[in-house]
Every structure is written in C-alpha cells, then in structure tokens.
Amino acid sequence: MAPPEVLIQLDMESGGVSPFGLPAEWTLLVDPAVSQAEELIVGSGIRTSKLLVSGYSLSQIPGAKTCAITRQ
C-alpha cells in the first residue's frame, strides 16, 4: 500500500492507485510479460472502481519503461 503522503500527492485512495496520472518525474516500470497481456485490471484512483486496459496501453504511458522485473 502507498504511504499516506503519496496518496495525498496523487489525490488517490489507498487500494486504488492508478498507473495513469502519475507525476511526470516518476518512472512506471512495466515487465515485458505485463506489456504483452491482452487485458489487465488496474486501479482507477479510487478503491470502488478499476480500469480494464491492455498491457500495450500500460507500456505506452508517458514515463513508462519496459524492463525485466520478474525471473522466468
């Protein structure tokens, strides 16, 4: 879970932090397996809703970098 100061900075709820709308100076790390996924469910900024996106869309967010995070 994100620390309270991060939630305040993002104006998002705990349990609902979204990869969209992050500060420009933050880097979003995306594993190649995630970027190839057809459907992902991610936070929308509030806990009571989620977003359905493709892995490709996630990897195209400004500031996103695809890099191996998991081991195979």
Tab-separated table of N, CA and C in Angstrom, residues 16-22 42-46:
chain	number	residue	atom	x	y	z
A	16	GLY	N	-6.444	1.913	-4.538
A	16	GLY	CA	-6.961	2.269	-5.852
A	16	GLY	C	-5.986	3.067	-6.691
A	17	VAL	N	-4.719	3.096	-6.293
A	17	VAL	CA	-3.729	3.899	-7.011
A	17	VAL	C	-3.627	3.425	-8.457
A	18	SER	N	-3.658	4.385	-9.364
A	18	SER	CA	-3.659	4.112	-10.791
A	18	SER	C	-2.283	4.363	-11.399
A	19	PRO	N	-1.922	3.616	-12.437
A	19	PRO	CA	-0.688	3.936	-13.155
A	19	PRO	C	-0.859	5.170	-14.041
A	20	PHE	N	-2.087	5.608	-14.219
A	20	PHE	CA	-2.370	6.798	-15.020
A	20	PHE	C	-2.393	8.023	-14.113
A	21	GLY	N	-1.869	9.128	-14.598
A	21	GLY	CA	-1.904	10.363	-13.824
A	21	GLY	C	-0.784	10.492	-12.807
A	22	LEU	N	0.262	9.705	-12.955
A	22	LEU	CA	1.394	9.810	-12.046
A	22	LEU	C	2.202	11.062	-12.377
A	42	VAL	N	-6.425	-2.508	-13.555
A	42	VAL	CA	-5.571	-1.621	-12.760
A	42	VAL	C	-6.434	-0.641	-11.981
A	43	GLY	N	-5.822	-0.011	-11.008
A	43	GLY	CA	-6.526	0.979	-10.207
A	43	GLY	C	-6.963	2.176	-11.030
A	44	SER	N	-8.025	2.821	-10.568
A	44	SER	CA	-8.554	3.998	-11.255
A	44	SER	C	-8.331	5.278	-10.461
A	45	GLY	N	-7.784	5.136	-9.268
A	45	GLY	CA	-7.607	6.289	-8.393
A	45	GLY	C	-8.514	6.240	-7.183
A	46	ILE	N	-9.589	5.460	-7.305
A	46	ILE	CA	-10.490	5.245	-6.168
A	46	ILE	C	-10.664	3.740	-5.971
